[in-house]
CSV table of N, CA and C and ligand atoms in Angstrom, one decimal:
chain,number,residue,atom,x,y,z
A,9,UNK,N,18.1,-6.1,8.9
A,9,UNK,CA,18.5,-5.9,7.5
A,9,UNK,C,17.4,-5.1,6.8
A,10,UNK,N,17.9,-4.1,6.0
A,10,UNK,CA,16.9,-3.2,5.4
A,10,UNK,C,17.3,-2.9,4.0
A,11,UNK,N,16.3,-2.4,3.2
A,11,UNK,CA,16.6,-1.7,2.0
A,11,UNK,C,16.0,-0.3,2.0
A,12,UNK,N,16.7,0.7,1.6
A,12,UNK,CA,16.2,2.0,1.7
A,12,UNK,C,16.7,2.8,0.5
A,13,UNK,N,15.8,3.5,-0.2
A,13,UNK,CA,16.2,4.3,-1.4
A,13,UNK,C,16.5,5.8,-0.9
A,14,UNK,N,15.7,6.3,-0.1
A,14,UNK,CA,15.8,7.7,0.2
A,14,UNK,C,16.0,8.0,1.7
A,15,UNK,N,16.3,7.0,2.5
A,15,UNK,CA,16.7,7.1,3.9
A,15,UNK,C,15.7,7.0,5.0
A,16,UNK,N,14.4,6.9,4.6
A,16,UNK,CA,13.4,6.8,5.6
A,16,UNK,C,13.5,5.4,6.4
A,17,UNK,N,13.5,4.4,5.6
A,17,UNK,CA,13.6,3.0,6.2
A,17,UNK,C,15.0,2.9,7.0
A,18,UNK,N,16.0,3.5,6.4
A,18,UNK,CA,17.3,3.4,7.1
A,18,UNK,C,17.2,4.2,8.5
A,19,UNK,N,16.5,5.3,8.5
A,19,UNK,CA,16.3,6.0,9.7
A,19,UNK,C,15.6,5.2,10.7
A,20,UNK,N,14.5,4.5,10.3
A,20,UNK,CA,13.8,3.6,11.2
A,20,UNK,C,14.7,2.5,11.7
A,21,UNK,N,15.5,1.9,10.9
A,21,UNK,CA,16.4,0.9,11.3
A,21,UNK,C,17.4,1.4,12.3
A,22,UNK,N,18.0,2.6,12.1
A,22,UNK,CA,18.9,3.1,13.1
A,22,UNK,C,18.2,3.4,14.4
A,23,UNK,N,17.0,3.8,14.4
A,23,UNK,CA,16.3,4.0,15.7
A,23,UNK,C,15.9,2.7,16.4
A,24,UNK,N,15.6,1.7,15.6
A,24,UNK,CA,15.3,0.4,16.2
A,24,UNK,C,16.6,-0.1,16.9
A,25,UNK,N,17.7,0.0,16.2
A,25,UNK,CA,19.0,-0.4,16.8
A,25,UNK,C,19.2,0.3,18.1
A,26,UNK,N,19.0,1.6,18.1
A,26,UNK,CA,19.2,2.4,19.3
A,26,UNK,C,18.4,1.8,20.5
A,27,UNK,N,17.1,1.5,20.2
A,27,UNK,CA,16.3,1.0,21.2
A,27,UNK,C,16.6,-0.4,21.6
A,28,UNK,N,16.8,-1.3,20.7
A,28,UNK,CA,17.1,-2.7,21.0
A,28,UNK,C,18.5,-2.9,21.7
A,29,UNK,N,19.4,-2.1,21.3
A,29,UNK,CA,20.8,-2.1,21.9
A,29,UNK,C,20.7,-1.8,23.4
A,30,UNK,N,19.6,-1.2,23.8
A,30,UNK,CA,19.4,-0.9,25.2
A,30,UNK,C,19.0,-2.1,26.1
A,31,UNK,N,18.6,-3.2,25.4
A,31,UNK,CA,18.2,-4.4,26.1
A,31,UNK,C,19.5,-5.2,26.5
A,32,UNK,N,19.5,-5.6,27.7
A,32,UNK,CA,20.7,-6.3,28.2
A,32,UNK,C,21.0,-7.6,27.5
A,33,UNK,N,22.2,-7.8,27.1
A,33,UNK,CA,22.6,-9.0,26.4
A,33,UNK,C,22.3,-9.1,24.9
A,34,UNK,N,21.7,-8.0,24.4
A,34,UNK,CA,21.4,-8.0,23.0
A,34,UNK,C,22.2,-6.9,22.2
A,35,UNK,N,22.8,-7.3,21.1
A,35,UNK,CA,23.5,-6.4,20.3
A,35,UNK,C,22.9,-6.5,18.9
A,36,UNK,N,22.6,-5.3,18.3
A,36,UNK,CA,22.0,-5.2,17.0
A,36,UNK,C,23.1,-4.8,16.0
A,37,UNK,N,23.2,-5.5,14.9
A,37,UNK,CA,24.1,-5.2,13.8
A,37,UNK,C,23.2,-4.8,12.6
A,38,UNK,N,23.5,-3.7,12.0
A,38,UNK,CA,22.7,-3.2,10.8
A,38,UNK,C,23.4,-3.7,9.6
A,39,UNK,N,22.5,-4.2,8.7
A,39,UNK,CA,23.0,-4.6,7.3
A,39,UNK,C,22.0,-4.1,6.3
A,40,UNK,N,22.5,-3.8,5.1
A,40,UNK,CA,21.6,-3.4,4.1
A,40,UNK,C,21.5,-4.6,3.1
A,41,UNK,N,20.4,-4.6,2.3
A,41,UNK,CA,20.2,-5.6,1.3
A,41,UNK,C,21.0,-5.2,0.1
A,42,UNK,N,21.3,-6.2,-0.7
A,42,UNK,CA,22.1,-6.0,-2.0
A,42,UNK,C,21.3,-5.0,-2.9
A,43,UNK,N,21.9,-4.0,-3.4
A,43,UNK,CA,21.2,-3.1,-4.4
A,43,UNK,C,21.0,-3.9,-5.7
A,44,UNK,N,19.8,-3.9,-6.2
A,44,UNK,CA,19.5,-4.6,-7.5
A,44,UNK,C,19.3,-3.6,-8.6
A,45,UNK,N,19.2,-2.3,-8.3
A,45,UNK,CA,19.0,-1.3,-9.4
A,45,UNK,C,20.4,-0.9,-10.0
A,46,UNK,N,20.3,-0.6,-11.3
A,46,UNK,CA,21.6,-0.3,-12.0
A,46,UNK,C,22.0,1.1,-11.6
A,47,UNK,N,23.3,1.5,-11.8
A,47,UNK,CA,23.8,2.8,-11.5
A,47,UNK,C,23.0,3.9,-12.2
A,48,UNK,N,22.6,3.6,-13.5
A,48,UNK,CA,21.8,4.5,-14.3
A,48,UNK,C,20.5,4.8,-13.6
A,49,UNK,N,19.8,3.8,-13.2
A,49,UNK,CA,18.5,4.0,-12.6
A,49,UNK,C,18.6,4.7,-11.3
A,50,UNK,N,19.7,4.4,-10.5
A,50,UNK,CA,19.9,5.1,-9.2
A,50,UNK,C,20.1,6.5,-9.4
A,51,UNK,N,20.8,6.9,-10.5
A,51,UNK,CA,21.1,8.3,-10.8
A,51,UNK,C,19.8,9.0,-11.3
A,52,UNK,N,19.0,8.3,-12.2
A,52,UNK,CA,17.8,8.9,-12.7
A,52,UNK,C,16.8,9.1,-11.6
A,53,UNK,N,16.7,8.2,-10.6
A,53,UNK,CA,15.7,8.4,-9.6
A,53,UNK,C,16.3,9.1,-8.3
A,54,UNK,N,17.5,9.6,-8.5
A,54,UNK,CA,18.1,10.5,-7.4
A,54,UNK,C,18.1,9.8,-6.1
A,55,UNK,N,18.5,8.5,-6.1
A,55,UNK,CA,18.5,7.8,-4.8
A,55,UNK,C,19.7,8.3,-4.0
A,56,UNK,N,19.4,8.4,-2.7
A,56,UNK,CA,20.4,8.9,-1.7
A,56,UNK,C,21.7,8.1,-1.7
A,57,UNK,N,22.9,8.7,-1.6
A,57,UNK,CA,24.1,7.9,-1.4
A,57,UNK,C,24.1,7.0,-0.2
A,58,UNK,N,24.7,5.8,-0.3
A,58,UNK,CA,24.6,4.8,0.8
A,58,UNK,C,25.8,5.0,1.7
A,59,UNK,N,25.5,4.8,3.0
A,59,UNK,CA,26.5,4.9,4.1
A,59,UNK,C,27.3,3.6,4.0
A,60,UNK,N,28.6,3.7,3.6
A,60,UNK,CA,29.5,2.5,3.5
A,60,UNK,C,29.7,1.8,4.8
A,61,UNK,N,29.4,2.5,5.9
A,61,UNK,CA,29.6,1.9,7.2
A,61,UNK,C,28.6,0.8,7.5
A,62,UNK,N,27.6,0.7,6.7
A,62,UNK,CA,26.6,-0.4,6.9
A,62,UNK,C,26.8,-1.4,5.8
A,63,UNK,N,27.3,-2.6,6.1
A,63,UNK,CA,27.6,-3.6,5.0
A,63,UNK,C,26.4,-4.3,4.4
A,64,UNK,N,26.6,-4.8,3.2
A,64,UNK,CA,25.6,-5.6,2.6
A,64,UNK,C,25.5,-7.0,3.2
A,65,UNK,N,24.3,-7.5,3.6
A,65,UNK,CA,24.2,-8.7,4.3
A,65,UNK,C,24.6,-9.9,3.3
A,66,UNK,N,25.2,-10.9,4.0
A,66,UNK,CA,25.5,-12.2,3.2
A,66,UNK,C,24.7,-13.3,3.9
A,67,UNK,N,24.6,-14.5,3.3
A,67,UNK,CA,23.9,-15.6,3.9
A,67,UNK,C,24.6,-16.0,5.2
A,68,UNK,N,26.0,-15.9,5.2
A,68,UNK,CA,26.7,-16.2,6.4
A,68,UNK,C,26.4,-15.3,7.6
A,69,UNK,N,26.2,-14.0,7.3
A,69,UNK,CA,25.8,-13.1,8.4
A,69,UNK,C,24.4,-13.5,8.9
A,70,UNK,N,23.5,-13.8,8.0
A,70,UNK,CA,22.2,-14.2,8.5
A,70,UNK,C,22.2,-15.4,9.4
A,71,UNK,N,23.1,-16.4,9.1
A,71,UNK,CA,23.2,-17.6,9.9
A,71,UNK,C,23.7,-17.3,11.3
A,72,UNK,N,24.4,-16.2,11.5
A,72,UNK,CA,24.9,-15.9,12.8
A,72,UNK,C,23.9,-15.2,13.7
A,73,UNK,N,22.8,-14.7,13.2
A,73,UNK,CA,21.9,-14.0,13.9
A,73,UNK,C,20.9,-14.9,14.7
A,74,UNK,N,20.6,-14.4,15.9
A,74,UNK,CA,19.6,-15.1,16.7
A,74,UNK,C,18.2,-14.7,16.3
A,75,UNK,N,18.1,-13.5,15.8
A,75,UNK,CA,16.8,-12.9,15.3
A,75,UNK,C,17.0,-11.9,14.2
A,76,UNK,N,16.1,-11.7,13.4
A,76,UNK,CA,16.2,-10.8,12.3
A,76,UNK,C,15.0,-9.9,12.2
A,77,UNK,N,15.3,-8.6,12.0
A,77,UNK,CA,14.2,-7.6,11.8
A,77,UNK,C,14.4,-7.1,10.3
A,78,UNK,N,13.3,-7.2,9.5
A,78,UNK,CA,13.4,-6.8,8.1
A,78,UNK,C,12.8,-5.4,8.0
A,79,UNK,N,13.4,-4.6,7.1
A,79,UNK,CA,12.8,-3.2,6.8
A,79,UNK,C,13.0,-2.9,5.4
A,80,UNK,N,11.9,-2.7,4.7
A,80,UNK,CA,12.0,-2.3,3.3
A,80,UNK,C,10.8,-1.5,2.9
A,81,UNK,N,11.0,-0.7,1.8
A,81,UNK,CA,10.0,0.2,1.3
A,81,UNK,C,9.0,-0.5,0.4
A,82,UNK,N,8.0,0.1,0.0
A,82,UNK,CA,7.0,-0.5,-0.9
A,82,UNK,C,7.1,0.3,-2.2
A,83,UNK,N,7.2,-0.4,-3.3
A,83,UNK,CA,7.3,0.3,-4.6
A,83,UNK,C,6.2,-0.2,-5.5
A,84,UNK,N,5.3,0.6,-5.8
A,84,UNK,CA,4.2,0.2,-6.7
A,84,UNK,C,3.5,-1.1,-6.2
A,85,UNK,N,3.3,-1.2,-4.9
A,85,UNK,CA,2.6,-2.3,-4.3
A,85,UNK,C,3.4,-3.5,-4.1
A,86,UNK,N,4.7,-3.5,-4.4
A,86,UNK,CA,5.5,-4.7,-4.2
A,86,UNK,C,7.0,-4.3,-3.9
A,87,UNK,N,7.8,-5.3,-3.4
A,87,UNK,CA,9.2,-5.1,-3.2
A,87,UNK,C,9.9,-6.2,-4.0
A,88,UNK,N,10.8,-5.8,-4.9
A,88,UNK,CA,11.6,-6.8,-5.7
A,88,UNK,C,13.1,-6.5,-5.4
B,102,LIG,C1,8.5,4.9,-7.1
B,102,LIG,C2,7.9,4.7,-5.7
B,102,LIG,C3,6.8,3.9,-5.6
B,102,LIG,C4,6.2,3.7,-4.3
B,102,LIG,N1,5.1,2.9,-4.2
B,102,LIG,C5,4.5,2.7,-3.0
B,102,LIG,C6,3.4,1.8,-2.8
B,102,LIG,O1,3.0,1.2,-3.7
B,102,LIG,N2,2.8,1.7,-1.6
B,102,LIG,C7,3.3,2.5,-0.5
B,102,LIG,O2,2.7,2.3,0.6
B,102,LIG,N3,4.3,3.3,-0.6
B,102,LIG,C8,4.9,3.5,-1.8
B,102,LIG,N4,6.0,4.3,-2.0
B,102,LIG,C9,6.5,5.1,-0.8
B,102,LIG,C10,7.7,4.5,-0.1
B,102,LIG,O3,7.5,3.1,0.2
B,102,LIG,C11,8.0,5.2,1.2
B,102,LIG,O4,8.1,6.6,0.9
B,102,LIG,C12,9.2,4.7,1.9
B,102,LIG,O5,9.2,5.2,3.2
B,102,LIG,C13,10.5,5.1,1.2
B,102,LIG,O6,11.5,4.5,2.0
B,102,LIG,P1,13.0,5.0,1.8
B,102,LIG,O7,13.0,6.5,2.0
B,102,LIG,O8,13.8,4.3,2.9
B,102,LIG,O9,13.4,4.7,0.4
B,102,LIG,C14,6.6,4.5,-3.2
B,102,LIG,C15,7.8,5.3,-3.4
B,102,LIG,C16,8.4,5.4,-4.6
B,102,LIG,C17,9.6,6.3,-4.8
Protein backbone atom coordinates (compact mmCIF):
# COMPACT_ATOMS: atom_id res chain seq x y z
CA UNK A 1 0.00 0.00 0.00
CA UNK A 2 1.32 3.38 -0.91
CA UNK A 3 0.65 7.09 -1.11
CA UNK A 4 2.13 9.03 -3.99
CA UNK A 5 1.63 12.62 -5.12
CA UNK A 6 3.89 12.83 -8.15
CA UNK A 7 4.43 9.18 -9.10
CA UNK A 8 7.86 8.38 -7.65
CA UNK A 9 6.59 6.22 -4.77
CA UNK A 10 4.05 4.63 -7.13
CA UNK A 11 6.89 3.75 -9.51
CA UNK A 12 8.78 2.11 -6.65
CA UNK A 13 5.66 0.16 -5.66
CA UNK A 14 5.17 -1.09 -9.23
CA UNK A 15 8.79 -2.23 -9.39
CA UNK A 16 8.51 -3.98 -6.01
CA UNK A 17 5.42 -5.80 -7.28
CA UNK A 18 7.28 -6.87 -10.40
CA UNK A 19 10.10 -8.29 -8.31
CA UNK A 20 8.06 -9.96 -5.57
CA UNK A 21 5.55 -11.44 -8.04
CA UNK A 22 8.53 -13.46 -9.30
CA UNK A 23 8.66 -15.35 -5.99
CA UNK A 24 6.85 -18.69 -6.24
CA UNK A 25 3.55 -18.78 -4.36
CA UNK A 26 3.49 -15.03 -3.74
CA UNK A 27 1.10 -12.57 -5.35
CA UNK A 28 1.33 -8.82 -4.77
CA UNK A 29 -1.76 -6.62 -4.96
CA UNK A 30 -1.16 -2.87 -5.14
CA UNK A 31 -3.40 -0.51 -3.17
CA UNK A 32 -3.20 3.21 -2.62
CA UNK A 33 -3.98 5.02 0.60
CA UNK A 34 -7.06 7.22 0.82
CA UNK A 35 -6.42 10.75 -0.48
CA UNK A 36 -6.75 13.24 2.37
CA UNK A 37 -6.07 16.43 0.38
CA UNK A 38 -8.96 18.45 -1.05
CA UNK A 39 -9.53 18.70 -4.82
CA UNK A 40 -8.50 22.39 -4.56
CA UNK A 41 -5.15 21.60 -2.93
CA UNK A 42 -4.51 18.76 -5.41
CA UNK A 43 -5.07 21.22 -8.27
CA UNK A 44 -2.94 23.97 -6.69
CA UNK A 45 -0.04 21.57 -6.07
CA UNK A 46 -0.39 20.01 -9.54
CA UNK A 47 -0.56 16.50 -8.21
CA UNK A 48 -0.42 13.79 -10.90
CA UNK A 49 -3.73 12.13 -11.85
CA UNK A 50 -4.27 8.77 -10.15
CA UNK A 51 -4.45 5.45 -12.00
CA UNK A 52 -7.97 4.17 -11.25
CA UNK A 53 -6.69 0.63 -11.81
CA UNK A 54 -5.16 0.70 -8.32
CA UNK A 55 -7.91 0.69 -5.67
CA UNK A 56 -7.91 2.51 -2.36
CA UNK A 57 -7.18 0.07 0.46
CA UNK A 58 -9.82 -0.85 3.03
CA UNK A 59 -9.48 -2.46 6.47
CA UNK A 60 -10.92 -5.68 4.95
CA UNK A 61 -8.23 -5.73 2.23
CA UNK A 62 -5.55 -5.34 4.89
CA UNK A 63 -6.93 -8.28 6.89
CA UNK A 64 -6.58 -10.55 3.81
CA UNK A 65 -2.85 -9.88 3.41
CA UNK A 66 -0.16 -12.20 4.78
CA UNK A 67 2.30 -9.30 4.64
CA UNK A 68 2.22 -5.59 3.89
CA UNK A 69 4.80 -3.26 2.36
CA UNK A 70 4.23 0.44 3.01
CA UNK A 71 5.38 3.22 0.70
CA UNK A 72 4.87 6.91 1.28
CA UNK A 73 6.57 10.19 0.64
CA UNK A 74 7.88 12.65 3.20
CA UNK A 75 6.32 16.10 3.39
CA UNK A 76 8.02 18.67 5.57
CA UNK A 77 9.48 15.93 7.73
CA UNK A 78 6.21 14.09 8.32
CA UNK A 79 3.46 12.10 6.66
CA UNK A 80 -0.16 12.86 7.52
C1 LIG B 1 5.80 19.85 -0.34
C2 LIG B 1 6.87 18.79 -0.26
C3 LIG B 1 7.56 18.58 0.93
C4 LIG B 1 8.58 17.61 1.01
N1 LIG B 1 9.23 17.42 2.20
C5 LIG B 1 10.19 16.46 2.30
C6 LIG B 1 10.87 16.21 3.54
O1 LIG B 1 10.60 16.84 4.54
N2 LIG B 1 11.85 15.25 3.57
C7 LIG B 1 12.19 14.51 2.45
O2 LIG B 1 13.08 13.67 2.54
N3 LIG B 1 11.54 14.72 1.26
C8 LIG B 1 10.57 15.67 1.16
N4 LIG B 1 9.92 15.87 -0.04
C9 LIG B 1 10.29 15.05 -1.19
C10 LIG B 1 9.34 13.89 -1.44
O3 LIG B 1 9.16 13.10 -0.29
C11 LIG B 1 9.94 13.01 -2.54
O4 LIG B 1 10.12 13.79 -3.69
C12 LIG B 1 9.06 11.83 -2.87
O5 LIG B 1 9.78 10.94 -3.70
C13 LIG B 1 7.83 12.24 -3.64
O6 LIG B 1 7.09 11.06 -3.90
P1 LIG B 1 5.93 11.04 -4.99
O7 LIG B 1 6.52 11.48 -6.31
O8 LIG B 1 5.46 9.62 -5.04
O9 LIG B 1 4.86 11.97 -4.54
C14 LIG B 1 8.93 16.84 -0.14
C15 LIG B 1 8.20 17.05 -1.33
C16 LIG B 1 7.19 18.00 -1.39
C17 LIG B 1 6.43 18.21 -2.70
